[in-house]
Amino acid sequence: MDLQVVWFVLWCLLWIVYFSLDGFDLGVGILHKFLPTGESEKKLMLSSIGPFWDGNEVWLITAGGATFAAFPSAYADMFSWFYLPLFFVLLCLIIRGVSVEFRNKVQNAKILDFLIFLSSFIVSFLFGLFFSNIWAGVEVEDGVYKKGVIGLLNFKGIIGGIVFCLFFIYHGLNWLNIRVEGYFKLKISNLIKKFWYIVLFSFGIFIIFLPQAQRISQTNLKYFVAFLYLFSIVMLYLNRKALIKGLEVLSFIFSFFFIFFFMSGGFLSQYPYIIPFIDGGISIFNASASKYTLKLMTIVAVIFVPIVVIYQIWIYKLLYHKIDSNNEINLYNN
């Protein structure tokens, strides 16, 4: 197998794992404005993601680094053509991190509460907007994308942005459902079962207006993409069954794989392009680094990616436990 293909798979996997993990704390951040009814519930929500959100973002850093190292010319085009939305993603991630960490250290936290919501929403929406346009294929003129942010604000891009937000909110509800206890648990349990229908409906809308449908309709990839989206629906169905039976941890696992297979379908539809155009694109074969560089990176990845995975699993196992209104303040302060 060509090293370019290996690194395309790894590049996709890094993004997919990032969305499957950071998706739930982005969802909790969006819910932070609307779900809690008092100070204790707000602290409870932030306590649930406090030990994990920054570790989840390691996968985003790794995905960006892999883009730069494995496909440098595509990286250069991506960060020049789409500089403004990617800059706002970075800015909002910084604002969100600062707001989460300092929220309990100020007397008036209303501004930080709003910033946690706003930054989480903007990051989720912009990622949906960006990748929906990428999956659909961007419109270029003379080999250059010239339409800026306005060009991304098309119908399919906006649909993608909304879908990302709704999926992350639902993923966040599944996370809260396994983390909290007490009076707040009942509110989440009631809401999550209702929100499931919204997610199912939004998934249907996304499939109807599938961004990449026109671009991949003439290739055999459509069957594999369809299979991944179908598997994503199966995960959502199993998630519902687990919720009804009270299998909370299992329901979160199914929610994780719902996001995982949904994102997999989108990223697979890009192949063999890092930046697809409506007709053609910047392929992994003409945008990759040298073979020596890819070989060296492969050796490093084989050694260190499993270490990162094992370390993160250990962190989740070490820091995961139920929290309630009696212990959330101490946890959040730590």
CSV table of C-alpha atoms in Angstrom, one decimal:
chain,number,residue,atom,x,y,z
A,1,MET,CA,0.0,0.0,0.0
A,2,ASP,CA,1.3,3.5,-0.8
A,3,LEU,CA,2.4,5.6,2.1
A,4,GLN,CA,0.2,8.4,0.9
A,5,VAL,CA,-2.8,6.1,1.3
A,6,VAL,CA,-1.6,5.1,4.8
A,7,TRP,CA,-1.3,8.7,5.8
A,8,PHE,CA,-4.6,9.7,4.3
A,9,VAL,CA,-6.2,6.9,6.5
A,10,LEU,CA,-4.3,8.1,9.6
A,11,TRP,CA,-5.1,11.7,8.8
A,12,CYS,CA,-8.9,10.9,8.6
A,13,LEU,CA,-8.7,8.8,11.7
A,14,LEU,CA,-7.2,11.6,13.8
A,15,TRP,CA,-10.0,14.0,12.8
A,16,ILE,CA,-12.6,11.3,13.4
A,17,VAL,CA,-11.3,10.5,16.9
A,18,TYR,CA,-11.1,14.2,17.7
A,19,PHE,CA,-14.8,14.8,16.8
A,20,SER,CA,-15.9,11.6,18.6
A,21,LEU,CA,-14.1,12.7,21.8
A,22,ASP,CA,-14.2,16.5,21.8
A,23,GLY,CA,-17.7,16.4,20.4
A,24,PHE,CA,-19.2,15.6,23.8
A,25,ASP,CA,-17.5,18.5,25.7
A,26,LEU,CA,-18.4,20.9,22.9
A,27,GLY,CA,-22.0,19.7,23.3
A,28,VAL,CA,-21.8,20.2,27.0
A,29,GLY,CA,-20.4,23.7,26.4
A,30,ILE,CA,-23.4,24.6,24.1
A,31,LEU,CA,-25.8,23.2,26.7
A,32,HIS,CA,-24.2,25.1,29.5
A,33,LYS,CA,-26.2,28.2,28.5
A,34,PHE,CA,-29.6,26.5,28.4
A,35,LEU,CA,-29.7,23.3,30.4
A,36,PRO,CA,-28.7,24.3,34.0
A,37,THR,CA,-31.2,26.2,36.2
A,38,GLY,CA,-28.8,27.2,38.9
A,39,GLU,CA,-25.2,27.7,39.9
A,40,SER,CA,-24.8,24.1,41.2
A,41,GLU,CA,-26.0,22.6,37.9
A,42,LYS,CA,-23.6,24.8,36.0
A,43,LYS,CA,-20.7,23.7,38.1
A,44,LEU,CA,-21.9,20.1,37.8
A,45,MET,CA,-21.7,20.3,34.0
A,46,LEU,CA,-18.3,21.9,33.9
A,47,SER,CA,-17.1,19.3,36.5
A,48,SER,CA,-18.1,16.5,34.1
A,49,ILE,CA,-15.7,17.8,31.3
A,50,GLY,CA,-13.1,19.5,33.5
A,51,PRO,CA,-10.5,16.7,33.5
A,52,PHE,CA,-11.0,15.7,29.9
A,53,TRP,CA,-11.6,18.5,27.5
A,54,ASP,CA,-8.0,19.6,27.1
A,55,GLY,CA,-6.9,16.0,26.5
A,56,ASN,CA,-9.5,15.6,23.8
A,57,GLU,CA,-8.0,18.5,22.0
A,58,VAL,CA,-4.7,16.8,21.7
A,59,TRP,CA,-6.2,14.9,18.7
A,60,LEU,CA,-7.0,18.2,17.0
A,61,ILE,CA,-3.4,19.3,17.4
A,62,THR,CA,-2.2,15.9,16.1
A,63,ALA,CA,-4.5,16.2,13.1
A,64,GLY,CA,-3.2,19.6,12.3
A,65,GLY,CA,0.4,18.5,12.7
A,66,ALA,CA,-0.2,15.4,10.5
A,67,THR,CA,-1.7,17.7,7.8
A,68,PHE,CA,1.4,19.9,7.9
A,69,ALA,CA,3.9,17.1,7.9
A,70,ALA,CA,2.3,14.6,5.5
A,71,PHE,CA,0.5,16.9,3.0
A,72,PRO,CA,2.4,20.2,3.3
A,73,SER,CA,1.1,21.8,0.0
A,74,ALA,CA,-2.5,21.0,0.9
A,75,TYR,CA,-1.9,22.4,4.4
A,76,ALA,CA,-0.6,25.7,2.8
A,77,ASP,CA,-3.6,26.0,0.5
A,78,MET,CA,-6.1,25.1,3.3
A,79,PHE,CA,-4.8,27.7,5.7
A,80,SER,CA,-4.5,30.4,3.1
A,81,TRP,CA,-7.9,29.8,1.4
A,82,PHE,CA,-9.8,29.2,4.6
A,83,TYR,CA,-7.7,31.3,7.0
A,84,LEU,CA,-10.5,33.3,8.5
A,85,PRO,CA,-12.8,30.4,9.6
A,86,LEU,CA,-9.9,28.4,10.9
A,87,PHE,CA,-8.6,31.4,12.7
A,88,PHE,CA,-12.0,31.8,14.4
A,89,VAL,CA,-11.9,28.1,15.4
A,90,LEU,CA,-8.5,28.6,17.0
A,91,LEU,CA,-9.6,31.8,18.7
A,92,CYS,CA,-12.8,30.2,20.1
A,93,LEU,CA,-10.9,27.2,21.4
A,94,ILE,CA,-8.6,29.5,23.3
A,95,ILE,CA,-11.6,31.5,24.7
A,96,ARG,CA,-13.4,28.3,25.7
A,97,GLY,CA,-10.4,26.9,27.5
A,98,VAL,CA,-9.8,30.1,29.4
A,99,SER,CA,-13.5,30.5,30.3
A,100,VAL,CA,-13.8,26.9,31.5
A,101,GLU,CA,-10.7,27.2,33.7
A,102,PHE,CA,-11.4,30.6,35.2
A,103,ARG,CA,-15.2,30.4,35.4
A,104,ASN,CA,-15.2,29.3,39.1
A,105,LYS,CA,-12.5,31.8,40.0
A,106,VAL,CA,-14.4,35.1,39.4
A,107,GLN,CA,-17.3,36.6,41.3
A,108,ASN,CA,-19.5,37.4,38.3
A,109,ALA,CA,-19.4,34.4,35.9
A,110,LYS,CA,-22.2,35.4,33.6
A,111,ILE,CA,-19.8,36.6,30.9
A,112,LEU,CA,-17.7,33.5,31.1
A,113,ASP,CA,-20.9,31.3,31.0
A,114,PHE,CA,-21.9,33.1,27.8
A,115,LEU,CA,-18.4,32.7,26.3
A,116,ILE,CA,-18.4,29.0,27.1
A,117,PHE,CA,-21.6,28.6,25.2
A,118,LEU,CA,-20.7,30.9,22.3
A,119,SER,CA,-17.2,29.5,21.7
A,120,SER,CA,-18.4,25.9,21.8
A,121,PHE,CA,-21.2,26.7,19.4
A,122,ILE,CA,-19.0,28.6,17.0
A,123,VAL,CA,-16.3,25.9,16.9
A,124,SER,CA,-19.0,23.2,16.3
A,125,PHE,CA,-20.8,25.2,13.6
A,126,LEU,CA,-17.6,26.3,11.8
A,127,PHE,CA,-16.3,22.7,11.7
A,128,GLY,CA,-19.6,21.6,10.3
A,129,LEU,CA,-19.6,24.4,7.8
A,130,PHE,CA,-16.0,23.8,6.8
A,131,PHE,CA,-16.1,20.0,6.4
A,132,SER,CA,-19.5,20.0,4.6
A,133,ASN,CA,-18.0,22.3,2.0
A,134,ILE,CA,-14.8,20.2,1.8
A,135,TRP,CA,-16.9,17.0,1.4
A,136,ALA,CA,-19.0,18.6,-1.2
A,137,GLY,CA,-16.0,20.0,-3.1
A,138,VAL,CA,-15.0,23.6,-3.1
A,139,GLU,CA,-15.5,25.9,-6.0
A,140,VAL,CA,-12.1,27.1,-7.4
A,141,GLU,CA,-11.2,29.5,-10.0
A,142,ASP,CA,-7.8,29.0,-11.8
A,143,GLY,CA,-6.9,26.5,-9.1
A,144,VAL,CA,-7.5,28.9,-6.3
A,145,TYR,CA,-10.5,29.3,-3.9
A,146,LYS,CA,-11.5,32.9,-3.9
A,147,LYS,CA,-14.9,33.1,-2.3
A,148,GLY,CA,-13.8,33.5,1.3
A,149,VAL,CA,-16.2,32.9,4.2
A,150,ILE,CA,-19.2,34.0,2.3
A,151,GLY,CA,-18.6,31.2,-0.2
A,152,LEU,CA,-18.8,28.7,2.6
A,153,LEU,CA,-22.1,30.0,3.8
A,154,ASN,CA,-24.1,28.0,1.2
A,155,PHE,CA,-27.1,25.8,1.9
A,156,LYS,CA,-25.3,22.5,2.3
A,157,GLY,CA,-22.6,24.1,4.5
A,158,ILE,CA,-25.2,25.6,6.8
A,159,ILE,CA,-27.0,22.3,7.0
A,160,GLY,CA,-23.7,20.7,8.0
A,161,GLY,CA,-23.0,23.3,10.6
A,162,ILE,CA,-26.4,22.8,12.3
A,163,VAL,CA,-26.0,19.0,12.1
A,164,PHE,CA,-22.6,19.1,13.8
A,165,CYS,CA,-24.0,21.2,16.6
A,166,LEU,CA,-27.0,18.9,17.1
A,167,PHE,CA,-24.9,15.8,17.1
A,168,PHE,CA,-22.5,17.2,19.6
A,169,ILE,CA,-25.3,18.4,21.9
A,170,TYR,CA,-26.7,14.9,21.8
A,171,HIS,CA,-23.2,13.4,22.4
A,172,GLY,CA,-22.8,15.8,25.4
A,173,LEU,CA,-26.2,14.7,26.8
A,174,ASN,CA,-25.0,11.1,26.6
A,175,TRP,CA,-21.8,12.1,28.5
A,176,LEU,CA,-23.7,13.9,31.2
A,177,ASN,CA,-26.0,10.9,31.5
A,178,ILE,CA,-23.1,8.7,32.6
A,179,ARG,CA,-21.4,11.3,34.7
A,180,VAL,CA,-24.0,12.9,37.0
A,181,GLU,CA,-26.2,11.7,39.8
A,182,GLY,CA,-29.0,13.2,41.8
A,183,TYR,CA,-31.7,15.6,40.8
A,184,PHE,CA,-29.9,16.7,37.7
A,185,LYS,CA,-29.8,13.2,36.4
A,186,LEU,CA,-33.6,13.0,36.0
A,187,LYS,CA,-33.6,16.2,33.9
A,188,ILE,CA,-31.0,14.8,31.5
A,189,SER,CA,-32.6,11.4,31.2
A,190,ASN,CA,-35.9,13.0,30.2
A,191,LEU,CA,-34.3,15.4,27.7
A,192,ILE,CA,-32.0,12.9,26.0
A,193,LYS,CA,-34.8,10.5,25.0
A,194,LYS,CA,-36.7,13.4,23.4
A,195,PHE,CA,-33.6,14.9,21.8
A,196,TRP,CA,-32.9,11.5,20.1
A,197,TYR,CA,-35.8,12.2,17.6
A,198,ILE,CA,-34.2,15.6,16.7
A,199,VAL,CA,-30.9,13.9,16.0
A,200,LEU,CA,-32.6,11.3,13.9
A,201,PHE,CA,-34.5,13.9,11.9
A,202,SER,CA,-31.4,16.1,11.4
A,203,PHE,CA,-29.5,13.0,10.2
A,204,GLY,CA,-32.3,12.4,7.7
A,205,ILE,CA,-32.1,16.0,6.5
A,206,PHE,CA,-28.3,15.6,6.1
A,207,ILE,CA,-28.7,12.5,4.0
A,208,ILE,CA,-31.4,14.0,1.8
A,209,PHE,CA,-29.0,17.0,1.0
A,210,LEU,CA,-25.9,14.9,1.3
A,211,PRO,CA,-23.1,17.4,0.5
A,212,GLN,CA,-20.9,15.0,-1.4
A,213,ALA,CA,-23.6,13.2,-3.3
A,214,GLN,CA,-23.0,14.8,-6.7
A,215,ARG,CA,-19.3,14.5,-6.5
A,216,ILE,CA,-19.1,10.8,-5.6
A,217,SER,CA,-22.1,9.6,-7.5
A,218,GLN,CA,-20.0,8.3,-10.4
A,219,THR,CA,-17.5,6.3,-8.2
A,220,ASN,CA,-17.7,3.1,-6.3
A,221,LEU,CA,-17.0,4.9,-3.1
A,222,LYS,CA,-20.6,5.7,-2.8
A,223,TYR,CA,-21.4,2.2,-1.7
A,224,PHE,CA,-18.8,2.3,1.1
A,225,VAL,CA,-19.9,5.8,2.2
A,226,ALA,CA,-23.5,4.5,2.3
A,227,PHE,CA,-22.5,1.6,4.4
A,228,LEU,CA,-20.8,3.8,6.9
A,229,TYR,CA,-23.8,6.1,7.2
A,230,LEU,CA,-26.0,3.1,7.5
A,231,PHE,CA,-23.8,1.8,10.3
A,232,SER,CA,-24.0,5.2,12.0
A,233,ILE,CA,-27.8,4.9,12.0
A,234,VAL,CA,-27.5,1.4,13.5
A,235,MET,CA,-25.4,2.9,16.3
A,236,LEU,CA,-28.0,5.6,16.9
A,237,TYR,CA,-30.7,2.9,17.1
A,238,LEU,CA,-28.6,0.8,19.6
A,239,ASN,CA,-28.0,4.0,21.6
A,240,ARG,CA,-31.8,4.4,21.9
A,241,LYS,CA,-32.2,0.8,23.0
A,242,ALA,CA,-29.5,1.1,25.6
A,243,LEU,CA,-31.0,4.3,27.0
A,244,ILE,CA,-34.4,2.7,27.4
A,245,LYS,CA,-32.9,-0.3,29.2
A,246,GLY,CA,-30.9,2.1,31.5
A,247,LEU,CA,-27.5,0.9,30.2
A,248,GLU,CA,-25.9,4.3,30.4
A,249,VAL,CA,-22.3,3.5,29.7
A,250,LEU,CA,-23.3,1.4,26.7
A,251,SER,CA,-25.5,4.2,25.4
A,252,PHE,CA,-22.5,6.6,25.5
A,253,ILE,CA,-20.3,4.0,23.7
A,254,PHE,CA,-23.0,3.8,21.0
A,255,SER,CA,-23.2,7.6,20.8
A,256,PHE,CA,-19.4,7.7,20.4
A,257,PHE,CA,-19.6,5.2,17.5
A,258,PHE,CA,-22.5,7.1,16.0
A,259,ILE,CA,-20.3,10.1,15.6
A,260,PHE,CA,-17.3,8.0,14.6
A,261,PHE,CA,-19.1,6.3,11.7
A,262,PHE,CA,-20.9,9.5,10.6
A,263,MET,CA,-17.5,11.3,10.4
A,264,SER,CA,-16.0,8.2,8.7
A,265,GLY,CA,-18.5,8.4,5.9
A,266,GLY,CA,-17.7,12.1,5.3
A,267,PHE,CA,-13.9,11.7,5.3
A,268,LEU,CA,-14.0,8.5,3.1
A,269,SER,CA,-15.9,10.5,0.5
A,270,GLN,CA,-12.9,12.8,0.1
A,271,TYR,CA,-10.6,10.0,-1.2
A,272,PRO,CA,-8.2,10.5,-2.9
A,273,TYR,CA,-8.3,14.2,-2.2
A,274,ILE,CA,-7.2,16.3,0.9
A,275,ILE,CA,-9.1,19.3,-0.6
A,276,PRO,CA,-11.7,18.1,-3.1
A,277,PHE,CA,-12.9,20.4,-5.8
A,278,ILE,CA,-16.3,20.0,-7.5
A,279,ASP,CA,-14.2,18.7,-10.3
A,280,GLY,CA,-10.9,17.2,-9.2
A,281,GLY,CA,-9.0,18.5,-6.3
A,282,ILE,CA,-5.6,18.4,-4.4
A,283,SER,CA,-4.9,14.7,-4.1
A,284,ILE,CA,-2.9,12.9,-1.5
A,285,PHE,CA,-0.5,11.8,-4.3
A,286,ASN,CA,0.5,15.3,-5.5
A,287,ALA,CA,0.3,17.0,-2.1
A,288,SER,CA,2.3,14.6,0.0
A,289,ALA,CA,5.7,15.0,1.5
A,290,SER,CA,8.6,12.9,0.3
A,291,LYS,CA,8.6,9.2,0.7
A,292,TYR,CA,11.5,9.4,3.2
A,293,THR,CA,9.5,11.8,5.3
A,294,LEU,CA,6.4,9.6,5.2
A,295,LYS,CA,8.5,6.6,6.1
A,296,LEU,CA,10.0,8.3,9.1
A,297,MET,CA,6.6,9.6,10.2
A,298,THR,CA,5.1,6.2,9.9
A,299,ILE,CA,7.7,4.8,12.2
A,300,VAL,CA,7.0,7.5,14.7
A,301,ALA,CA,3.3,7.0,14.4
A,302,VAL,CA,3.5,3.3,15.0
A,303,ILE,CA,5.5,3.9,18.2
A,304,PHE,CA,3.7,6.9,19.7
A,305,VAL,CA,0.1,6.7,18.6
A,306,PRO,CA,-0.6,3.5,20.6
A,307,ILE,CA,1.1,5.2,23.6
A,308,VAL,CA,-1.2,8.2,23.3
A,309,VAL,CA,-4.2,5.9,23.0
A,310,ILE,CA,-3.2,3.8,26.1
A,311,TYR,CA,-2.4,7.0,28.1
A,312,GLN,CA,-5.8,8.6,27.3
A,313,ILE,CA,-7.7,5.4,28.1
A,314,TRP,CA,-5.8,5.3,31.5
A,315,ILE,CA,-6.7,9.0,32.1
A,316,TYR,CA,-10.4,8.3,31.5
A,317,LYS,CA,-10.3,5.3,33.7
A,318,LEU,CA,-8.5,7.2,36.5
A,319,LEU,CA,-10.5,10.3,36.5
A,320,TYR,CA,-14.0,9.0,35.6
A,321,HIS,CA,-16.5,8.7,38.4
A,322,LYS,CA,-20.0,9.8,39.1
A,323,ILE,CA,-20.5,13.4,40.4
A,324,ASP,CA,-23.4,15.0,42.1
A,325,SER,CA,-24.4,18.2,43.8
A,326,ASN,CA,-22.5,17.3,47.0
A,327,ASN,CA,-19.0,16.8,45.4
A,328,GLU,CA,-19.0,18.8,42.2
A,329,ILE,CA,-17.7,22.0,43.8
A,330,ASN,CA,-14.6,20.3,45.2
A,331,LEU,CA,-14.0,18.5,41.9
A,332,TYR,CA,-14.3,21.6,39.8
A,333,ASN,CA,-12.0,23.5,42.1
A,334,ASN,CA,-9.4,20.8,41.6
